[in-house]
XYZ file of C-alpha atoms in Angstrom:
405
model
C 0.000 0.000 0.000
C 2.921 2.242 -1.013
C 0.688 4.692 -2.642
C -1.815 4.815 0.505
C -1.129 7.452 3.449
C -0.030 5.457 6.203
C -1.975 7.155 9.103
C -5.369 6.644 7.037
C -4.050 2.809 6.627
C -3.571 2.317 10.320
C -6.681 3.940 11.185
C -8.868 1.528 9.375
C -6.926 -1.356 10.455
C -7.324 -0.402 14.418
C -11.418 -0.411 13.963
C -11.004 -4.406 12.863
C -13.852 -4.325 10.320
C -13.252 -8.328 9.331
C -13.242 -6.942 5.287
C -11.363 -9.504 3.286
C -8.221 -7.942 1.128
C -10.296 -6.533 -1.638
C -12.691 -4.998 0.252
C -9.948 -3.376 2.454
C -8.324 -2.030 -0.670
C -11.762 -0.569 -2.014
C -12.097 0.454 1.295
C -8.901 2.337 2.063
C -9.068 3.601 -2.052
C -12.128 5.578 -1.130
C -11.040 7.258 2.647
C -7.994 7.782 0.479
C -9.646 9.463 -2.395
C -12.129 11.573 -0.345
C -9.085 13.494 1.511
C -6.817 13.968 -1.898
C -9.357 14.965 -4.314
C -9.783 18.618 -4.526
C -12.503 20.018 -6.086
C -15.418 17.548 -6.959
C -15.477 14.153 -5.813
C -17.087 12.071 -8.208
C -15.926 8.547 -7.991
C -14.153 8.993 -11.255
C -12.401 11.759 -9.071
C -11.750 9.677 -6.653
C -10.451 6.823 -7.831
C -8.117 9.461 -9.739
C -6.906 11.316 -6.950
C -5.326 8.125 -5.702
C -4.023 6.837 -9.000
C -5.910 3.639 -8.618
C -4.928 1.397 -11.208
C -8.257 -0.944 -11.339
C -11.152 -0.135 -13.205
C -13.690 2.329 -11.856
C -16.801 -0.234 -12.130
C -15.006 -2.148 -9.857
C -15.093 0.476 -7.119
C -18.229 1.190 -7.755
C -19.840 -2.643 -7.398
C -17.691 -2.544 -3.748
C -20.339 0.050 -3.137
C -23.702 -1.807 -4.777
C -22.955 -5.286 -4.358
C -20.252 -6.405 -2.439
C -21.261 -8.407 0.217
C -20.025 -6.244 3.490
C -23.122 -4.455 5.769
C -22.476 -0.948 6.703
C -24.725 -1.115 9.835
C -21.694 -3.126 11.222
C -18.889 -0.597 9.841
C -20.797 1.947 11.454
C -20.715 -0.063 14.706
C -17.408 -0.699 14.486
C -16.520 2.956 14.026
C -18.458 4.490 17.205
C -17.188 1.429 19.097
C -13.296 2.703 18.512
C -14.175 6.595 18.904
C -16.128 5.692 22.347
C -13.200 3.987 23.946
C -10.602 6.300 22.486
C -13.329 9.392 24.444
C -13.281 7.273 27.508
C -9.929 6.796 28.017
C -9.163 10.257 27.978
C -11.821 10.773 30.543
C -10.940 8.247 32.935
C -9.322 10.225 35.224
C -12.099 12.743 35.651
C -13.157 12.899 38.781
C -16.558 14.147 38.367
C -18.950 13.008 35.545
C -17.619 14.055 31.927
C -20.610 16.356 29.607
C -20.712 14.776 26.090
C -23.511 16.877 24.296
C -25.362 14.837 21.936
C -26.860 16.868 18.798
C -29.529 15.926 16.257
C -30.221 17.743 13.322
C -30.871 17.111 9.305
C -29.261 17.891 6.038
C -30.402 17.789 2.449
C -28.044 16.140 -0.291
C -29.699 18.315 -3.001
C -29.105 17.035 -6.622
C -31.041 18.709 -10.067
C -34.595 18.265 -10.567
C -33.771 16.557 -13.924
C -32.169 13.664 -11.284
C -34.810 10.633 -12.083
C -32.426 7.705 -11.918
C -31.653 7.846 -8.441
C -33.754 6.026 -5.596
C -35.001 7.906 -2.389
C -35.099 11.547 -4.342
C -38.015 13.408 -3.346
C -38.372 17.138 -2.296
C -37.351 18.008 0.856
C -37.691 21.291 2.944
C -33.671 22.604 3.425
C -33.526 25.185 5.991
C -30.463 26.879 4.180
C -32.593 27.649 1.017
C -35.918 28.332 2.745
C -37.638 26.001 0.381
C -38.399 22.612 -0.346
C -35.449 20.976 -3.267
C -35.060 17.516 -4.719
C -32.938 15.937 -2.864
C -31.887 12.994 0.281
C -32.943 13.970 3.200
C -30.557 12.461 6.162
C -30.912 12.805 10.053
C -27.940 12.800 11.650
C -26.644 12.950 15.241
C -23.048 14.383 16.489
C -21.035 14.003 19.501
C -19.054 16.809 21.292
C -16.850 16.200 24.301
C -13.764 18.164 25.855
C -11.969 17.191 23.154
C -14.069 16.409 19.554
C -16.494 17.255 17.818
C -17.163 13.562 15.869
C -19.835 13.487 13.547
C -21.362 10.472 14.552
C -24.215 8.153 13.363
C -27.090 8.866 10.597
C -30.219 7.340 9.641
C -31.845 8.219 5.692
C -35.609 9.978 5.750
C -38.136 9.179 3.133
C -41.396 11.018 3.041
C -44.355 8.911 3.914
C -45.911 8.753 -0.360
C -42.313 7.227 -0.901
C -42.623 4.648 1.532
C -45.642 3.460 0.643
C -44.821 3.148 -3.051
C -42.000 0.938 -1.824
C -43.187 -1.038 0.599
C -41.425 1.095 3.651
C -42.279 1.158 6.983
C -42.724 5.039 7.303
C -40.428 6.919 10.036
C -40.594 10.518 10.683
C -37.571 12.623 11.763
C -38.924 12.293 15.054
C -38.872 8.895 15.147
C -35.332 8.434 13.381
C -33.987 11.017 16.150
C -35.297 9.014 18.915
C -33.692 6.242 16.945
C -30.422 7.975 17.460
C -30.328 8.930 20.976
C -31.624 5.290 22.048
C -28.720 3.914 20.432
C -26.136 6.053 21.681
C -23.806 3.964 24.166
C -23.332 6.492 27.394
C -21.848 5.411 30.252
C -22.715 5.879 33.869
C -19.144 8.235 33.868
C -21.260 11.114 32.005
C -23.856 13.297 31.404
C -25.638 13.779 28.005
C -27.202 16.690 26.773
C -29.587 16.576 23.581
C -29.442 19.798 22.051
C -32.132 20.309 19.131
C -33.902 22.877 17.221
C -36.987 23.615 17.190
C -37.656 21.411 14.730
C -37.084 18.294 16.879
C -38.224 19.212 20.400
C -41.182 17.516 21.408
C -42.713 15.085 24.386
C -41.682 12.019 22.513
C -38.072 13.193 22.113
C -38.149 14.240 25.732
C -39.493 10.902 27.066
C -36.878 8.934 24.784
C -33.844 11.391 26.559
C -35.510 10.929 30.214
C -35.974 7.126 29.746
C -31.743 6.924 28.751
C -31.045 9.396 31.819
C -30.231 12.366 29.228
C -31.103 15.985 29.676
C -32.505 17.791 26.562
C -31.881 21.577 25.887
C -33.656 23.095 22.970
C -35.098 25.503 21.098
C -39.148 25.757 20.638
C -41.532 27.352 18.776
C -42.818 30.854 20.072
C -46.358 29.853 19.664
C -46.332 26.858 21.955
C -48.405 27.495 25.831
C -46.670 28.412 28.798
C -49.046 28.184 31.891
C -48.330 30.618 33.882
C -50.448 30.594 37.267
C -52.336 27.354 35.779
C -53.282 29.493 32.359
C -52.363 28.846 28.775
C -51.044 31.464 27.009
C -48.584 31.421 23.641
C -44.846 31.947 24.838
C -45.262 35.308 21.775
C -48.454 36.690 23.133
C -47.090 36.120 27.180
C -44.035 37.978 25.921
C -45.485 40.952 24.079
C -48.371 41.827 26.892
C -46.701 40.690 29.964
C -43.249 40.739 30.190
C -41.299 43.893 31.587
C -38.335 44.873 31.334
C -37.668 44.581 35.158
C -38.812 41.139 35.484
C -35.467 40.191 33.062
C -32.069 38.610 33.650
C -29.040 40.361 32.092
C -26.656 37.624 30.681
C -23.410 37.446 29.241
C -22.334 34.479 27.357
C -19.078 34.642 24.956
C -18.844 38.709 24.427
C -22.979 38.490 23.585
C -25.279 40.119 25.862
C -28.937 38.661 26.509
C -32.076 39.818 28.227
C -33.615 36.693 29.505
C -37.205 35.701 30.882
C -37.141 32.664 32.848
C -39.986 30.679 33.556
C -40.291 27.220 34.903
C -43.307 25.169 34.623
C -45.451 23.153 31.774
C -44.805 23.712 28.516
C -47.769 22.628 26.041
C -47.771 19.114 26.685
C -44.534 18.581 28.478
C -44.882 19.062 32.491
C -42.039 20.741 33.794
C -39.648 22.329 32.057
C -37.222 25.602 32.333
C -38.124 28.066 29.353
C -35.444 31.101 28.334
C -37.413 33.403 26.358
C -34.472 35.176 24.914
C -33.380 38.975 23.183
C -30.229 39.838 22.277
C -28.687 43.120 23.087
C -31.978 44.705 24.374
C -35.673 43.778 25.153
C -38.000 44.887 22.695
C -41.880 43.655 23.546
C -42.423 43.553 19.776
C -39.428 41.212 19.049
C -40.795 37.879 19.100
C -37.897 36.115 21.786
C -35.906 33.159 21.435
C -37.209 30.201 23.186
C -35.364 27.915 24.511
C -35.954 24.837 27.298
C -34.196 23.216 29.430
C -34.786 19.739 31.369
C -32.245 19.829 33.600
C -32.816 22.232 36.917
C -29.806 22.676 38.135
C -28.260 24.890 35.128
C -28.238 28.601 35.725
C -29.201 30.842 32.674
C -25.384 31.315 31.661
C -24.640 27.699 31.703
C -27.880 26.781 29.570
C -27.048 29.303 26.819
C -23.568 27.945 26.725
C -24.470 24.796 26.366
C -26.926 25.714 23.576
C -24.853 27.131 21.767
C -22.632 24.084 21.145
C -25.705 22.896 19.141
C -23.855 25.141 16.163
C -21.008 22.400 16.227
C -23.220 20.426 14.048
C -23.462 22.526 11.098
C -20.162 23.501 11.049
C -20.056 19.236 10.595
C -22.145 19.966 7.827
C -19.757 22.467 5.997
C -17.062 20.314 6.229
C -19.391 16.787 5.077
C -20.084 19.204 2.022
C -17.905 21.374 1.280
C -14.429 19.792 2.062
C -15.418 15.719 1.652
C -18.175 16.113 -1.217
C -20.571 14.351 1.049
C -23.288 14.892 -1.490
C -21.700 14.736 -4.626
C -22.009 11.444 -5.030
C -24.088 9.925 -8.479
C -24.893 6.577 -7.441
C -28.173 5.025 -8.151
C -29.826 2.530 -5.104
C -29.952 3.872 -1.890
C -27.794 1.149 -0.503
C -25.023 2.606 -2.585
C -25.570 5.499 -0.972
C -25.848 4.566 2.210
C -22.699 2.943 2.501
C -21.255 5.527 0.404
C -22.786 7.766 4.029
C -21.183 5.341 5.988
C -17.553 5.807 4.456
C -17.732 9.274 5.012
C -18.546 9.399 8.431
C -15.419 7.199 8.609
C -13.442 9.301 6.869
C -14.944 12.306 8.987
C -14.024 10.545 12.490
C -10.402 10.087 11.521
C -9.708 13.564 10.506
C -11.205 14.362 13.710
C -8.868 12.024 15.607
C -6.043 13.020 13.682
C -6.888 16.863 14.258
C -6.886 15.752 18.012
C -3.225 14.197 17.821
C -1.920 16.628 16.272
C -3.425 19.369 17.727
C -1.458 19.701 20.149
C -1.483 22.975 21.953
C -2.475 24.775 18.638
C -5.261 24.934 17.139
C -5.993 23.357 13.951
C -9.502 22.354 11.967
C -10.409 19.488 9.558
C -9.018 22.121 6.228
C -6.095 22.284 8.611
C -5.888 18.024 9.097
C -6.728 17.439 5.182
C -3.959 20.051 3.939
C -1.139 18.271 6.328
C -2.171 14.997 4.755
C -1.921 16.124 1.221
C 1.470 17.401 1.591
C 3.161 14.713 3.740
C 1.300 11.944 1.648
C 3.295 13.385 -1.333
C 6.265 13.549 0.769
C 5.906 10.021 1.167
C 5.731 9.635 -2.291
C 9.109 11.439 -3.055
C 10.701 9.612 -0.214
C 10.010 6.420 -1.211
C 11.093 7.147 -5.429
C 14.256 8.726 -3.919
C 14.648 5.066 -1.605
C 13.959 3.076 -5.149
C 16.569 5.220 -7.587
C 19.128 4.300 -4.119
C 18.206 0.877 -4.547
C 18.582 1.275 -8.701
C 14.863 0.318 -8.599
C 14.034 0.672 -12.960
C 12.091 3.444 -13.193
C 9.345 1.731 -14.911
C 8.968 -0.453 -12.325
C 8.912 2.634 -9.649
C 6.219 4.113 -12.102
C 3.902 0.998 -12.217
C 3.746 0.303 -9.058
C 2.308 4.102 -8.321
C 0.200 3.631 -11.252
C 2.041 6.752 -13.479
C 2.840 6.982 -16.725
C 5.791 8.802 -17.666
């Protein structure tokens, strides 16, 4: 595996995925490809970038037929990153905070895209509008130390899955999916962070049954009952909030006026709500509204911890914009799945590799792909220079990197 960076090599080997040889070489051809291939990654890019010498169809049936399952790549992943987290936490003396996020993206592709399975139009929050695309839920994980993108599960709208014989699942139900399958440990205390989008009492009773605390945001026309009454958190704010009855708060060089109240929340029984302005109150400013499960958080500490929630679409930037996470032109959904799977994968290790070499500087997944780039061709040149010692023939030097001179 000359022409394979060796970090990326061991990395795969440590999360012992039982592949056979071929497999591993598709395998370690893609995670390979993803990091060297600027611009567009197409597979044909892809396979390029890492001056594979087999043909591309072959790459492409490791992804559509081969017989490996992804579910168990995926469990294999989380199960390496977990224990690499704990260990680093084991000599905490009090209980470590992983924050657990769940959120959605879109993998838009053109509205003259028929050929591809699962394609249907899908609401994306960054273009205020529904586009044809994959929808995928996703959760992340951020501790002390990372920020690890960490497990997914594909939507379909319920006309698709009954044209296909699918049990429908709404995003709901595929988040609750998420956090029941996270593996926490009685060493540490999990936060769900959501937006508004995703907080409700089924998400709530899926986080108290695990022991998890949610914070997130809600929608300002949900009831607050204050002195047993139901009243919209908007309509509460505008005709009966004063200025006096706020909390200044200062969170990261940002300034907030915050209402806190503590009680039932629409159908959820007792909760803390933040209704929320920036800078100054202003009764015709609908607020921010966020809620909070766990009591024993003061109002700078729940912000805080809110915030974090933003780790997740800068995870989204980088799926997109520096791995080509949905630039991918495969046809089944099981392609694409484990095409998902691979680049979780390859997000994890430039996460762990950020960590390792982080150091005391600070460095970010652009920083982590650039270093590889450069010392992966320094490990070209050093090993031509070791063949031309050797008096290697040059032709051979150039087949086995798959050039032509």
């Amino acid at each position: 595996m000359v022409t394979f960076y060796s970090h990326i090599v061991k990395f795969i080997f440590a999360l012992q995925l039982g592949f056979t040889k071929p497999q591993m070489n598709h395998l370690v051809t893609l995670i390979h490809g993803v990091i060297l291939c600027e611009g567009r990654k197409t597979m044909t890019q892809i396979r390029r970038s890492t001056n594979e010498y087999r043909d591309l169809s072959c790459i492409t049936r490791f992804l559509k037929e081969s017989p490996w399952n992804a579910d168990h790549l995926n469990h294999q992943r989380t199960r390496f990153i977990t224990n690499q987290i704990r260990q680093l936490c084991s000599d905490q003396e009090e209980k470590a905070v992983t924050f657990l996020i769940i959120d959605d993206s879109q993998c838009q592709k053109e509205v003259s895209t028929r050929h591809m399975e699962g394609l249907d139009f899908h609401f994306s929050h960054t273009e205020g509008k529904s586009v044809w695309s994959h929808c995928v839920v996703t959760s992340h994980v951020v501790t002390e130390h990372f920020s690890f993108a960490w497990d997914f599960r594909p939507y379909f709208r319920e006309r698709y899955c009954e044209d296909h014989g699918l049990s429908f699942k709404s995003k709901n139900d595929l988040a609750v999916e998420l956090i029941q399958s996270y593996p926490a440990s009685n060493d540490e205390q999990v936060y769900v962070l959501v937006d508004s989008w995703y907080t409700s009492r089924k998400l709530l009773d899926a986080c108290l049954q695990k022991g998890f605390h949610v914070i997130g945001a809600f929608r300002s026309n949900r009831k607050l009952y204050p002195a047993g009454i139901g009243i919209k958190a908007n309509q509460f704010a505008a005709e009966y909030i004063q200025s006096q009855d706020l909390h200044s708060v200062t969170v990261d060089d940002h300034t907030y006026k915050i209402y806190l109240y503590e009680g039932q929340l629409s159908d959820m029984n007792h909760v803390k709500v933040l209704l929320s302005w920036e800078d100054e109150f202003d009764a015709d400013q609908t607020p921010f509204c966020i809620l909070c499960t766990d009591d024993d958080l003061d109002l700078v500490t729940i912000q805080r911890y809110y915030a974090v929630r933003w780790k997740i679409e800068t995870g989204y930037r980088y799926f997109k914009d520096l791995l080509g996470f949905d630039q991918y032109q495969l046809h089944s959904c099981k392609a694409i799945h484990r095409y998902w799977s691979i680049q979780f994968m390859v997000y994890n290790y430039l996460e762990w590799q950020r960590y390792v070499w982080s150091d005391r500087s600070t460095m970010t997944l652009g920083d982590v792909v650039r270093r590889i780039r450069k010392e992966h061709l320094g490990q070209l040149v050093v090993y031509v220079y070791e063949q031309a010692l050797n008096e290697k023939p040059l032709a051979e030097v150039l087949d086995t990197l798959n050039i032509a001179a």
